[in-house]
Structures are given as C-alpha cells and as structure tokens.
XYZ file of C-alpha atoms in Angstrom:
679
model
C -30.583 50.741 3.781
C -32.408 49.420 0.710
C -29.642 46.943 -0.039
C -29.618 45.728 3.560
C -33.401 45.305 3.486
C -33.199 43.131 0.379
C -30.240 41.049 1.500
C -31.618 40.531 5.018
C -35.367 40.585 4.517
C -36.820 40.586 8.036
C -40.070 38.922 7.027
C -38.323 35.962 5.426
C -35.880 35.667 8.305
C -38.721 35.558 10.844
C -40.638 33.041 8.732
C -37.628 30.751 8.347
C -36.731 30.880 12.035
C -40.354 30.199 12.992
C -40.620 27.319 10.528
C -37.211 25.723 11.137
C -36.465 26.629 14.763
C -36.891 22.938 15.654
C -33.451 22.374 14.145
C -31.850 24.892 16.513
C -33.724 23.475 19.522
C -32.667 19.869 18.802
C -29.116 21.014 18.064
C -28.900 22.945 21.344
C -30.346 20.108 23.440
C -28.069 17.575 21.737
C -24.920 19.644 22.283
C -25.838 20.401 25.907
C -26.314 16.673 26.488
C -23.092 15.775 24.682
C -20.815 18.305 26.404
C -21.834 20.077 29.659
C -24.007 17.243 30.956
C -21.335 14.634 30.168
C -18.877 16.629 32.260
C -20.882 15.561 35.318
C -22.060 12.130 34.150
C -19.381 10.827 31.802
C -16.356 10.519 34.072
C -15.380 8.342 37.017
C -16.476 9.958 40.324
C -14.029 7.781 42.296
C -10.901 9.361 40.792
C -9.733 12.997 40.647
C -10.933 15.143 37.712
C -9.100 14.269 34.516
C -7.216 16.772 32.388
C -8.365 16.716 28.744
C -6.472 18.118 25.803
C -9.605 18.661 23.732
C -13.251 18.997 24.791
C -14.282 16.501 22.121
C -12.744 13.875 24.439
C -15.614 14.510 26.862
C -18.378 11.978 26.297
C -16.358 10.108 23.662
C -17.019 12.871 21.106
C -20.801 12.420 21.370
C -21.175 15.998 20.103
C -19.912 14.867 16.690
C -23.103 12.829 16.211
C -25.148 16.025 16.304
C -22.611 18.050 14.304
C -22.711 15.466 11.525
C -26.517 15.444 11.232
C -28.172 18.741 12.217
C -26.221 21.078 9.858
C -27.071 18.756 6.960
C -30.712 18.720 8.078
C -30.668 22.527 8.130
C -29.322 22.624 4.575
C -31.955 20.148 3.377
C -34.789 22.031 5.072
C -33.809 25.575 4.035
C -33.186 24.647 0.390
C -35.991 22.140 0.021
C -37.994 24.674 -2.007
C -35.491 24.272 -4.854
C -36.465 20.629 -5.305
C -40.238 21.155 -5.703
C -41.752 22.929 -8.700
C -44.546 24.740 -6.851
C -42.340 25.954 -4.007
C -39.624 27.041 -6.422
C -42.105 29.058 -8.520
C -43.534 30.719 -5.401
C -40.158 31.636 -3.869
C -38.780 32.997 -7.119
C -41.903 35.093 -7.707
C -41.106 37.195 -4.629
C -39.786 40.735 -5.273
C -36.252 39.605 -4.423
C -33.288 38.902 -6.617
C -31.773 35.454 -6.408
C -28.682 36.717 -4.620
C -30.925 38.302 -2.001
C -32.919 35.099 -1.572
C -29.758 33.002 -1.239
C -28.292 35.438 1.301
C -31.401 35.149 3.482
C -31.289 31.339 3.417
C -27.573 31.218 4.226
C -28.004 33.778 7.009
C -30.863 31.785 8.522
C -28.778 28.616 8.464
C -25.923 30.356 10.267
C -28.296 31.628 12.984
C -29.930 28.216 13.478
C -26.562 26.488 13.839
C -24.210 28.983 15.476
C -26.476 30.084 18.335
C -26.703 26.531 19.793
C -22.935 26.084 19.455
C -22.147 29.374 21.174
C -24.677 28.771 23.968
C -23.182 25.322 24.580
C -19.669 26.772 24.694
C -20.891 29.442 27.143
C -22.384 26.801 29.442
C -19.203 24.707 29.223
C -17.201 27.751 30.282
C -19.541 28.576 33.186
C -19.442 25.058 34.679
C -15.675 24.754 34.314
C -14.950 25.278 38.028
C -18.138 23.830 39.487
C -17.925 20.962 41.952
C -18.819 17.645 40.370
C -17.243 18.503 37.025
C -14.989 15.515 36.413
C -12.853 17.119 33.701
C -10.158 19.767 33.831
C -9.852 22.205 30.928
C -9.017 25.823 30.289
C -10.967 28.727 28.827
C -8.822 28.358 25.706
C -10.120 24.789 25.337
C -13.681 26.123 25.399
C -12.868 28.681 22.715
C -11.172 25.994 20.612
C -14.196 23.693 20.904
C -16.583 26.525 19.999
C -14.499 27.541 16.986
C -14.159 23.940 15.779
C -17.860 23.151 16.184
C -18.820 26.434 14.456
C -16.538 25.861 11.471
C -17.589 22.228 11.056
C -21.268 23.159 11.311
C -20.934 25.879 8.689
C -18.871 23.588 6.460
C -21.560 20.907 6.451
C -24.348 23.446 5.992
C -22.727 25.302 3.076
C -21.758 21.978 1.434
C -25.389 20.831 1.687
C -26.597 24.157 0.278
C -24.168 23.969 -2.647
C -25.167 20.369 -3.428
C -28.844 21.387 -3.199
C -28.320 24.018 -5.866
C -26.740 21.391 -8.149
C -29.272 18.615 -7.391
C -32.990 18.545 -8.116
C -34.115 15.909 -5.578
C -33.986 16.314 -1.784
C -33.314 12.623 -1.094
C -30.508 12.554 -3.661
C -29.143 15.779 -2.175
C -28.728 14.191 1.255
C -27.213 11.024 -0.194
C -24.718 12.972 -2.315
C -23.654 15.102 0.678
C -22.647 12.083 2.759
C -21.068 10.372 -0.254
C -18.894 13.447 -0.795
C -17.932 13.450 2.892
C -16.750 9.832 2.708
C -15.538 9.747 -0.910
C -11.977 11.137 -0.439
C -10.970 8.267 1.866
C -12.810 5.543 -0.042
C -11.528 6.684 -3.430
C -7.976 7.021 -2.113
C -8.218 3.554 -0.595
C -9.317 1.798 -3.779
C -6.870 3.782 -5.941
C -4.070 2.773 -3.574
C -5.176 -0.872 -3.782
C -5.269 -0.626 -7.583
C -1.750 0.812 -7.774
C -0.328 -1.670 -5.264
C -1.531 -4.642 -7.337
C -0.017 -3.484 -10.621
C 3.035 -1.420 -9.623
C 5.907 -3.521 -8.325
C 7.323 -1.886 -5.207
C 4.392 0.455 -4.600
C 4.375 1.363 -0.907
C 0.828 0.427 0.075
C 1.244 1.047 3.814
C 2.982 4.365 3.289
C 0.275 5.552 0.886
C -2.489 4.517 3.284
C -1.026 6.530 6.142
C -3.692 8.878 7.566
C -5.889 8.061 4.583
C -9.020 7.878 6.744
C -8.569 11.492 7.755
C -8.895 12.605 4.160
C -12.611 12.034 4.674
C -14.319 14.810 6.679
C -16.865 12.251 7.884
C -14.267 9.763 9.173
C -12.103 12.527 10.634
C -15.052 13.832 12.640
C -15.870 10.363 13.933
C -12.222 9.816 14.958
C -11.679 13.293 16.375
C -10.522 11.770 19.694
C -7.606 10.088 17.958
C -6.700 13.105 15.823
C -7.947 16.500 17.061
C -8.285 19.248 14.487
C -5.355 21.584 14.011
C -5.827 25.270 13.265
C -4.386 24.632 9.808
C -7.074 22.032 9.089
C -9.773 24.354 10.384
C -8.375 27.043 8.075
C -8.859 24.676 5.120
C -12.462 24.063 6.180
C -13.002 27.814 6.492
C -11.646 28.311 2.970
C -13.990 25.581 1.703
C -16.919 27.385 3.357
C -16.060 30.539 1.425
C -15.620 28.509 -1.782
C -18.999 26.781 -1.395
C -20.698 30.123 -0.773
C -19.117 31.731 -3.836
C -19.980 28.745 -6.047
C -23.517 28.761 -4.677
C -23.999 32.409 -5.708
C -22.514 31.684 -9.135
C -24.610 28.582 -9.871
C -27.834 29.769 -8.241
C -27.939 32.658 -10.654
C -27.856 30.207 -13.596
C -30.160 27.497 -12.217
C -33.427 27.058 -14.093
C -36.610 26.793 -12.015
C -37.774 23.963 -14.305
C -34.970 21.690 -13.065
C -36.795 21.107 -9.753
C -37.454 17.383 -9.519
C -34.619 16.417 -11.879
C -31.574 14.483 -10.674
C -29.035 17.090 -11.829
C -29.902 20.757 -12.199
C -27.144 21.447 -14.749
C -26.773 19.257 -17.826
C -23.045 19.976 -18.112
C -22.584 18.024 -14.878
C -23.918 14.872 -16.548
C -20.575 13.710 -18.073
C -18.769 14.343 -14.774
C -21.425 12.404 -12.858
C -21.378 9.480 -15.295
C -17.583 9.330 -15.402
C -17.254 9.574 -11.614
C -19.776 6.839 -10.887
C -18.321 4.638 -13.619
C -14.738 5.118 -12.395
C -15.631 4.243 -8.790
C -17.578 1.158 -9.910
C -14.689 0.008 -12.118
C -12.150 0.422 -9.324
C -14.312 -1.395 -6.786
C -15.217 -4.285 -9.055
C -11.820 -4.636 -10.718
C -9.922 -4.487 -7.416
C -12.239 -7.032 -5.812
C -11.896 -9.559 -8.648
C -8.118 -9.046 -8.797
C -7.733 -9.620 -5.056
C -9.862 -12.758 -5.158
C -7.813 -14.179 -8.070
C -4.434 -12.396 -7.781
C -2.677 -14.358 -10.535
C -5.464 -14.194 -13.143
C -5.485 -11.112 -15.375
C -8.670 -12.395 -17.022
C -10.652 -12.076 -13.804
C -9.322 -8.549 -13.285
C -10.352 -7.462 -16.795
C -13.778 -9.032 -16.264
C -14.113 -7.104 -13.020
C -13.279 -3.776 -14.652
C -15.705 -4.477 -17.523
C -18.509 -5.459 -15.151
C -17.912 -2.357 -13.038
C -17.988 -0.147 -16.124
C -21.349 -1.570 -17.247
C -22.935 -1.323 -13.792
C -21.577 2.170 -13.168
C -22.673 3.589 -16.516
C -26.123 1.990 -16.349
C -26.651 3.192 -12.772
C -25.639 6.758 -13.608
C -27.952 6.832 -16.648
C -30.869 5.540 -14.558
C -30.330 8.220 -11.898
C -30.100 11.026 -14.455
C -33.146 9.867 -16.444
C -35.075 8.617 -13.379
C -36.042 5.449 -15.223
C -34.612 2.024 -15.909
C -35.502 2.318 -19.594
C -32.200 3.720 -20.816
C -31.506 1.643 -23.936
C -31.241 3.479 -27.234
C -29.098 3.373 -30.353
C -26.535 5.896 -29.096
C -25.976 4.262 -25.702
C -23.363 1.625 -26.802
C -21.254 4.257 -28.574
C -21.382 6.631 -25.600
C -20.543 3.803 -23.223
C -17.575 2.810 -25.388
C -16.262 6.371 -25.301
C -16.406 6.533 -21.517
C -14.893 3.039 -21.225
C -11.901 3.909 -23.421
C -11.150 7.162 -21.593
C -11.490 5.649 -18.125
C -9.595 2.508 -19.166
C -6.645 4.660 -20.207
C -6.957 6.632 -16.980
C -6.602 3.404 -14.993
C -3.864 1.871 -17.159
C -1.441 4.742 -17.724
C -0.420 5.197 -14.028
C 0.551 1.498 -13.798
C 2.128 1.220 -17.239
C 5.903 1.082 -17.881
C 5.680 4.612 -19.301
C 5.930 6.104 -15.809
C 9.244 4.360 -15.037
C 8.071 3.932 -11.444
C 9.187 0.335 -10.951
C 12.777 0.781 -12.151
C 13.446 4.159 -10.524
C 16.315 4.186 -8.003
C 17.475 7.674 -6.983
C 21.073 8.617 -7.678
C 23.293 8.582 -4.606
C 24.172 12.279 -4.927
C 20.466 13.194 -4.775
C 19.759 11.297 -1.531
C 20.011 13.191 1.743
C 18.680 10.519 4.114
C 17.303 7.005 3.907
C 15.165 4.563 5.878
C 15.001 0.778 5.478
C 13.011 -1.585 7.653
C 9.611 -2.943 8.556
C 8.347 -0.233 10.914
C 7.977 2.846 8.730
C 4.199 3.005 9.070
C 4.578 3.109 12.862
C 7.045 5.986 12.618
C 4.917 7.914 10.149
C 1.718 7.540 12.182
C 3.455 8.168 15.508
C 1.653 11.472 16.072
C -1.631 9.570 16.420
C -2.529 7.835 19.696
C -2.352 4.050 19.741
C -5.674 4.058 21.602
C -7.908 6.718 23.081
C -11.091 6.902 25.112
C -12.729 9.130 27.693
C -10.477 7.666 30.403
C -7.075 7.270 28.770
C -4.843 8.052 25.815
C -1.977 5.737 24.906
C 0.716 7.440 22.865
C 2.873 5.793 20.245
C 6.401 4.901 21.455
C 7.691 5.971 18.030
C 6.619 9.574 18.574
C 9.466 12.055 18.281
C 11.954 9.509 16.893
C 13.586 10.230 13.535
C 14.079 6.910 11.706
C 16.146 8.354 8.865
C 19.916 8.214 8.519
C 22.267 10.315 6.447
C 25.243 7.954 6.782
C 26.786 7.601 3.278
C 27.742 3.925 3.762
C 24.230 3.066 4.886
C 22.681 4.958 1.960
C 24.920 2.999 -0.416
C 23.901 -0.337 1.173
C 20.192 0.459 0.897
C 20.556 1.591 -2.719
C 22.436 -1.623 -3.566
C 19.614 -3.719 -2.088
C 17.084 -1.632 -4.007
C 18.930 -2.043 -7.310
C 19.077 -5.825 -6.908
C 15.363 -5.992 -6.073
C 14.453 -3.910 -9.102
C 16.415 -6.242 -11.349
C 15.300 -9.569 -9.838
C 11.705 -8.527 -8.896
C 11.160 -11.430 -6.440
C 7.578 -12.453 -5.794
C 6.110 -10.737 -8.855
C 3.371 -12.820 -10.498
C 4.238 -15.778 -8.277
C 2.059 -17.975 -6.080
C 1.869 -16.232 -2.662
C 1.900 -19.624 -0.909
C 5.393 -20.216 -2.273
C 6.916 -17.838 0.253
C 5.384 -19.492 3.325
C 8.281 -21.940 3.353
C 11.082 -19.374 3.185
C 12.152 -16.369 5.255
C 10.603 -13.121 4.021
C 11.409 -9.545 5.026
C 8.660 -7.006 4.374
C 10.778 -3.907 3.939
C 9.905 -0.314 3.216
C 12.639 1.784 1.594
C 12.224 5.551 1.850
C 14.591 8.142 0.409
C 14.573 11.780 1.462
C 15.976 13.653 -1.515
C 17.971 16.845 -1.313
C 15.203 18.706 -3.155
C 12.760 17.921 -0.318
C 10.832 15.134 -2.062
C 10.456 11.546 -0.858
C 10.585 8.264 -2.754
C 9.037 5.268 -1.003
C 9.002 1.617 -2.068
C 7.789 -1.547 -0.364
C 9.053 -5.062 -1.108
C 8.744 -8.614 0.168
C 12.399 -9.667 0.166
C 13.146 -13.423 0.358
C 16.294 -14.377 2.201
C 17.428 -16.820 -0.481
C 19.477 -15.031 -3.137
C 19.708 -11.689 -1.326
C 21.937 -12.577 1.629
C 24.870 -10.217 0.817
C 22.657 -7.156 0.312
C 20.495 -7.903 3.362
C 23.585 -8.529 5.503
C 25.077 -5.150 4.583
C 21.856 -3.365 5.570
C 20.897 -5.369 8.659
C 24.319 -5.289 10.317
C 24.439 -1.507 10.093
C 23.954 0.359 13.418
C 21.653 2.750 11.548
C 19.304 -0.090 10.638
C 19.281 -1.492 14.169
C 18.639 1.927 15.700
C 15.404 2.329 13.736
C 14.268 -1.301 13.484
C 14.692 -2.012 17.205
C 13.720 1.487 18.397
C 16.892 2.050 20.391
C 16.143 5.760 21.074
C 13.345 4.614 23.396
C 15.991 3.185 25.729
C 17.586 6.644 25.992
C 14.447 8.055 27.619
C 14.095 8.136 31.422
C 12.590 4.770 32.386
C 10.510 4.034 35.468
C 10.389 0.252 35.117
C 11.384 -2.675 32.929
C 9.191 -5.766 32.773
C 10.726 -9.023 31.561
C 8.326 -11.893 31.096
C 7.844 -15.255 29.422
C 4.470 -16.803 28.629
C 3.673 -17.555 32.275
C 6.262 -15.715 34.426
C 7.483 -12.132 34.682
C 9.504 -9.785 36.871
C 9.562 -6.005 37.145
C 12.852 -4.140 37.539
C 12.392 -0.769 39.253
C 15.754 -0.029 40.881
C 17.269 2.963 38.975
C 20.775 1.493 38.993
C 19.539 -1.847 37.683
C 17.416 -0.127 35.027
C 20.467 1.789 33.816
C 22.617 -1.340 33.707
C 19.909 -3.398 31.997
C 19.160 -0.932 29.211
C 22.850 -0.345 28.488
C 23.401 -4.091 28.185
C 20.310 -4.449 25.980
C 21.480 -1.674 23.635
C 24.934 -3.252 23.449
C 23.499 -6.702 22.663
C 21.253 -5.334 19.895
C 24.056 -3.315 18.304
C 26.363 -6.363 18.414
C 23.865 -8.712 16.740
C 25.227 -10.297 13.593
C 23.204 -11.030 10.483
C 22.987 -14.667 11.601
C 21.741 -13.641 15.061
C 18.940 -11.590 13.533
C 17.906 -14.487 11.307
C 17.778 -16.937 14.206
C 14.163 -17.993 14.716
C 14.710 -19.527 18.156
C 11.841 -18.602 20.448
C 12.891 -15.650 22.656
C 13.505 -16.504 26.291
C 11.282 -13.580 27.303
C 9.747 -10.336 26.111
C 10.977 -7.002 27.438
C 8.649 -4.059 28.070
C 9.861 -0.644 29.160
C 7.723 1.864 31.030
C 8.772 5.490 30.691
C 8.689 7.936 33.588
C 6.153 9.881 31.526
C 3.727 6.950 31.776
C 4.109 6.869 35.571
C 3.636 10.609 36.070
C 0.644 10.724 33.709
C -1.081 7.331 33.509
C -3.410 8.615 30.805
C -0.610 9.287 28.319
C 1.798 6.403 28.863
C 2.692 3.305 26.893
C 4.475 -0.017 27.114
C 6.585 -1.133 24.195
C 7.021 -4.884 23.734
C 9.414 -4.738 20.821
C 12.487 -6.134 22.616
C 13.347 -9.823 22.958
C 15.620 -11.587 25.382
C 17.379 -13.739 22.814
C 19.581 -16.731 23.503
C 22.430 -14.842 21.779
C 22.340 -12.073 24.429
C 25.038 -13.695 26.560
C 26.042 -10.653 28.635
C 22.444 -9.710 29.360
C 21.654 -13.336 30.218
C 24.617 -13.514 32.602
C 23.478 -10.289 34.310
C 19.940 -11.663 34.758
C 21.388 -14.894 36.156
C 23.606 -12.966 38.566
C 20.696 -10.870 39.826
C 18.472 -13.919 40.236
C 15.915 -12.702 37.681
C 16.495 -15.443 35.101
C 15.198 -18.190 37.383
C 12.012 -16.179 38.028
C 11.411 -15.486 34.316
C 12.007 -18.678 32.361
C 9.119 -21.056 31.733
C 9.473 -24.347 33.619
C 7.874 -27.758 33.045
C 5.768 -27.316 36.194
C 4.135 -24.241 34.608
C 2.727 -26.310 31.759
C -0.417 -28.378 31.482
C 0.478 -30.431 28.402
C 3.183 -30.563 25.728
C 2.246 -32.371 22.525
C 4.677 -33.048 19.667
C 3.741 -34.156 16.139
C 5.842 -34.742 13.046
C 4.947 -32.275 10.316
C 3.038 -33.634 7.341
C 4.338 -33.874 3.790
C 3.856 -30.760 1.661
C 0.975 -32.246 -0.339
C -0.818 -33.908 2.585
C -3.027 -30.887 3.263
C -4.921 -28.512 0.943
C -2.959 -25.454 -0.118
C -4.942 -23.144 2.181
C -4.289 -25.340 5.265
C -0.712 -26.392 4.529
C 0.734 -23.761 6.886
C -1.985 -23.919 9.562
C -0.435 -25.431 12.737
C -3.764 -26.674 14.070
C -4.521 -28.427 10.769
C -1.049 -30.000 10.882
C -1.653 -31.212 14.419
C -5.136 -32.604 13.718
C -3.867 -34.590 10.731
C -0.957 -35.958 12.779
C -3.365 -37.062 15.517
C -5.539 -38.920 13.007
C -2.502 -40.664 11.532
C -0.976 -41.518 14.918
C 2.046 -39.227 14.480
C 1.631 -37.214 17.687
C 2.609 -37.886 21.296
C 2.075 -36.104 24.622
C 5.409 -35.628 26.416
C 5.237 -36.055 30.208
C 8.886 -36.471 31.141
C 10.048 -33.185 32.732
C 13.587 -33.583 31.454
C 12.336 -33.943 27.878
C 9.955 -30.983 28.353
C 12.886 -28.900 29.572
C 14.784 -29.898 26.443
C 11.852 -28.898 24.245
C 11.664 -25.505 25.939
C 15.374 -24.957 25.295
C 15.378 -25.818 21.572
C 11.902 -24.621 20.460
C 11.700 -22.256 17.537
C 9.035 -19.977 16.146
C 6.468 -21.997 14.258
C 6.930 -22.508 10.536
C 6.596 -25.374 8.071
C 9.879 -27.143 7.415
C 10.446 -30.591 5.970
C 11.487 -33.151 8.592
C 10.657 -30.924 11.572
C 8.078 -31.260 14.336
C 5.104 -29.165 15.447
C 4.746 -28.532 19.193
C 1.691 -27.232 21.032
C 2.425 -26.048 24.585
C -0.542 -25.429 26.902
C 0.051 -23.586 30.160
C -1.841 -24.054 33.394
C -3.099 -20.482 33.004
C -5.153 -21.541 29.984
C -3.124 -20.203 27.047
C -1.337 -22.192 24.371
C 1.319 -21.594 21.709
C 2.679 -23.435 18.683
C 6.391 -23.955 18.100
C 8.712 -25.925 15.805
C 11.425 -28.418 16.652
C 14.248 -29.176 14.230
C 15.313 -32.815 14.186
C 19.012 -31.858 14.006
C 18.813 -30.184 17.447
C 16.993 -33.006 19.247
C 18.767 -35.459 21.580
C 18.448 -39.227 21.049
C 16.355 -39.443 24.238
C 13.801 -36.988 22.875
C 13.746 -38.617 19.448
C 13.037 -41.933 21.159
C 9.761 -40.594 22.524
C 8.510 -39.337 19.184
C 6.712 -41.321 16.460
C-alpha cells in the first residue's frame, strides 16, 4: 500500500488532471470531429456508403493532425517543471523519490491521452450502423484504430518526456522532438544522395524506396497511403518501453541545476555537436555538388562550409551565446572535421570494393534487369488515395525476378562490361542527350538471401551486343512490359491515339487482343525495341477487379501499338478499330515543321528544348505550316519521338481539342513532295 501511494500519489494526480485537463478536452473534441463527425459529413450522400479498409481513411486522416500535436503538448506541459529552476526545486523538494515523481507524470499523461482515444473509438463503434453514416467498417476496424491511435499517442508522449529529461529548455525540447520525428527520412535522403554522387552504380531509386516512411512524422501524415501494420505498431510499442526505461535511468542522474541549460547532460555535448555538424556537412556538400556536378572543388567547399556552420551553430546552442571564440575552438573543430570527413569519405572510397563488385554466377539465385524496379518494389503502396478512392499499383503481386541461368549470365555479362567501361562517369550530362540511354537497375537475389542492387545509365553505342542479349530475352520482356497483367481477367481494353480512342469490351475480342499483344511483345527484336517511331496508339487495360470495385481499380498505360505489331494491326484493321483510332489530318488544327538548329546555335541548357528549337527556327525563317492533307498524312506516318538529331526536323502538332505534341522527322524517310514544302 505504501509503495502504491508513493508511485500513484492521489494529490499529485488530481492536481495534474485539474491543471492539464484542457489537453484531454481538446484532444477528445478534435478526435470526435476528425472521426465520428466526419462519418456523417465527410462522404458523398448521393452514393452508397463506402467500405474503408482503415478508419484513418475517414476524413482524409484528419485525426493525425491531433495525434501529432496533443501528445507532444502533454509531454511539454507535464515536464515543463524540469526546465525552470524554481519549479524544479519545488517539485524535487516534495517527499517523493524521483522514480515516484516520474511515475506520476507518466501516469497522468497516459490518462490525459488514452481516455479521449478510447471514448472516440467507443463513439465510432456505436454509430457504425446508424443511418446517415456514409462509411462501412467492422468492429475490428474500430479496435485497430483505437490501438493504433493509443500506441502513437503514447509513443509521442514518452518521446517528448524522454527528450525533456535530456533538454533544459522547453522551446528546444519541442523543436528537438519534431526534428527527431523527421530526421530518419531526411538523414537517409541526404546520405543516399551523397552515396549516389560518389559511388558509381549506386542504386539511388532502390535505396529511396519507402524512405519517407522511416520518419514517424511523414508516415503518420501519409497513413492513408500506407496503413500501419501490427509489426510496425509492435516496434512503436517497444520504443515506448525503451523511452520509459531510459527516462527512469536518466532522470535519476539529472541535476536540478541544469534547468535552463540547452543540454542537461554534458556527455551528450559531443554527440550533439557531431550530429549537427554531420547533417550540415551533408546538406551543404550535397547541394554544392549537385549544382556543380563536375567540380570537386565546389563539393569540398560545400562540405567545409557546412562543417563551420554546423559546429558554430551547435556551440551557440549549447552555450546560449554567439560569443564562442576561444583558443581551444580551432583545435576542437579540426578534430570533429577530421573524424566526420573520414566518416563521409570511407563509404565512397575504393576500399569498399562496391563499384567493381559483380556476384559470382553460382551465388545468384534470381536476377532482375530493367527500368521499372522501383515500381515493382513500391507496388504494395497505392498509386493514389483519398477519402473517395484508392488506386492500386498494377505491379502489385508480380514477381519481376527470373532464375533462368541464360538470363542471369546475360545480365552478369552486361554488368561486367559496365563496371569496366564505366560510361557516363565524370562526363558532361548534356553529352548523352544526343544518344540513346537506358536507365537500368540490376538486382541480384543471392542464394544466401541477400540482395545486390546497381543502377546505371547505359548508352546504346558500344554496348549493343550485351544489351541485345538481355533485351531479347523473354524474361526481360515479361518484367519490362508487365506481361503478367495481361493474364489477369480483363473487363475492357482501351486503345487510343492523341485525339481518338475505342473501348473493346467483348470477352472474345479481349481474349484475342491480349493474346496477340503478348505474342507481339515476346517477338520484338532488339531493333524493334530501339525503334523510336511514335506509337500508333496507347493501350490501357481495365481489370475486372476495377469494375467490381471502382475504388480499388487501375488503368495501366504501359503498352504501345507499335508499327512493328503487324498481326495486331491486321486484327484491328479487320475489326474496323484501326480506322477509328488513328489520328487523321482533319483532327488537327495546325502542323508546323522546322529544321533543327546546329548544335552550337542555342545555349547548352536550351539545346534540347523543342520549343526553343522552334522559336529560333521561326526567327530565322526555317519553319513552315503544312496545310496539304496528303503531306500531313505522310508526317503522321513517319513521325518519331522527339530528340535532337543533326539534319532532322522538329514538328509541332496541335489538335483541335487544344493539346499539342512535339515530334521529329528524319530527312531520309521524307518523300520529295514533303521535302519540297520545307525550307
């Protein structure tokens, strides 16, 4: 009984609840507004009630706004006495041990935060079957929302309490809490940028996958896109226990005299200085390097400037003054600079062997090569989500890897050649605007369960044999062109050009069309895949899933109707669809053709801008508007995707619907009649 009286002192509990009950009241009103009230106001009354997978989807996760703020406010209010000398002396003069005092404050915070959450969950459960509720959900969804909101609230509160024990200023305490909530994503982002600039082949997109969700703050804001799993909530629960244990450990050692100081423990000073300095160096160095990618001098200057600013800022915060200069400061700064400089250099140095590493063939279980790996890896996340709809990724559930030995050998051969030649390294990025580039990600799944990922910009010139071996493989085409999507039950196929489209809904025609499309893709040669002729139309497939549940469907526009698809083209002609799809001269408002300028006629930054090319040609009298329908038909037949090529022509095609597109014409494909019209 005595122990319980000390740990849960009723007088202090009543005083805290009386003094800080405003937090619970605001929290309760905010959650009631964000969840139960939005169930009646936040939907569309003209459509049937919508099924939701997670209650955070109600009201566009408005509840997160209150979850992100009120638990932190509770932590700041309940532990504010630690930051003021008089209040700290008074509280620690009470006949209570520090562990008893901390227990009371933590218990009060739990009461102030959990009661509003549980009451809101109770109301959400009671109104579940009431008329006017525009959302459908189960009792399990209510329990899941209550558990998630409770764990997140306690996580933010205990984090704020722990930071308050380590910090001596209330304002700094709040700032540090939100910095820590955002820091994992920001730090990972700038570290990834740093590695990608100095490690040849570093897979930037692969490393950035889900990086935002490493930040508790950003994950909470984007909870609609990525609901919490029970495993993630278990991690947060473990962190709650960790923060509580660390709070008991550090509170026992905290000196009352540290109230009002920036850091309550002097042995945190080196960690604080090093952390601030490292972040400043990464930010400044990465920024300067990105602005001047081929100048190592600018990068070094950026790292040096960041080091100075970071160290000076940390010293000013710790000392609470701008007067930080003394005789020892340069030596201390040099020590930090050397250590952190090595920390930044060693991961990108040749010592790691990262750039030359190609896994042995007997260690590789499966491999992926192509430009869509990020889409496959992030396929569990919705493409878009709101209160009214969720669009799923078409890549979801598709395994892009292949264990075919011949394909593994082809990918490894390409990788070995890239490692030796290192194309694009330390070269002007504008150089590759005039040549064909493949942005490929190579990923190996090793037999020991690990993965090796690399990302390269592969120029066509000089790598034709290796690219041909990879790109003509059925395994490459299956993943790059998402052929498994065509194996799903389809409700419709839409085939459309810029101004015309048709929808195929007959089941027999859908079956015939998708079989022909798969056959055409699998039969494409290396030359066919390199052909930059403008597709005759784009093909979108709608799954039966998207028809049955319009809030979880998708359209995938990754298929082209290419001129090389002869069997598919003949089928569309036979069915009468081709005539209804292809763009005709009567669909167009104007067609303007201009000869492309010489390479040095425009500044480097505008050399590949089609509008800049066209404007210069107009000024120099090298453009003409084509009105002859026969010539326009010819242009539509031979147009290619826009690029800069010596001796070719730029075309701007404006439709009567208001849109416009740029294309390229090659002089070798033009008839004498068309050439006669051009300047």
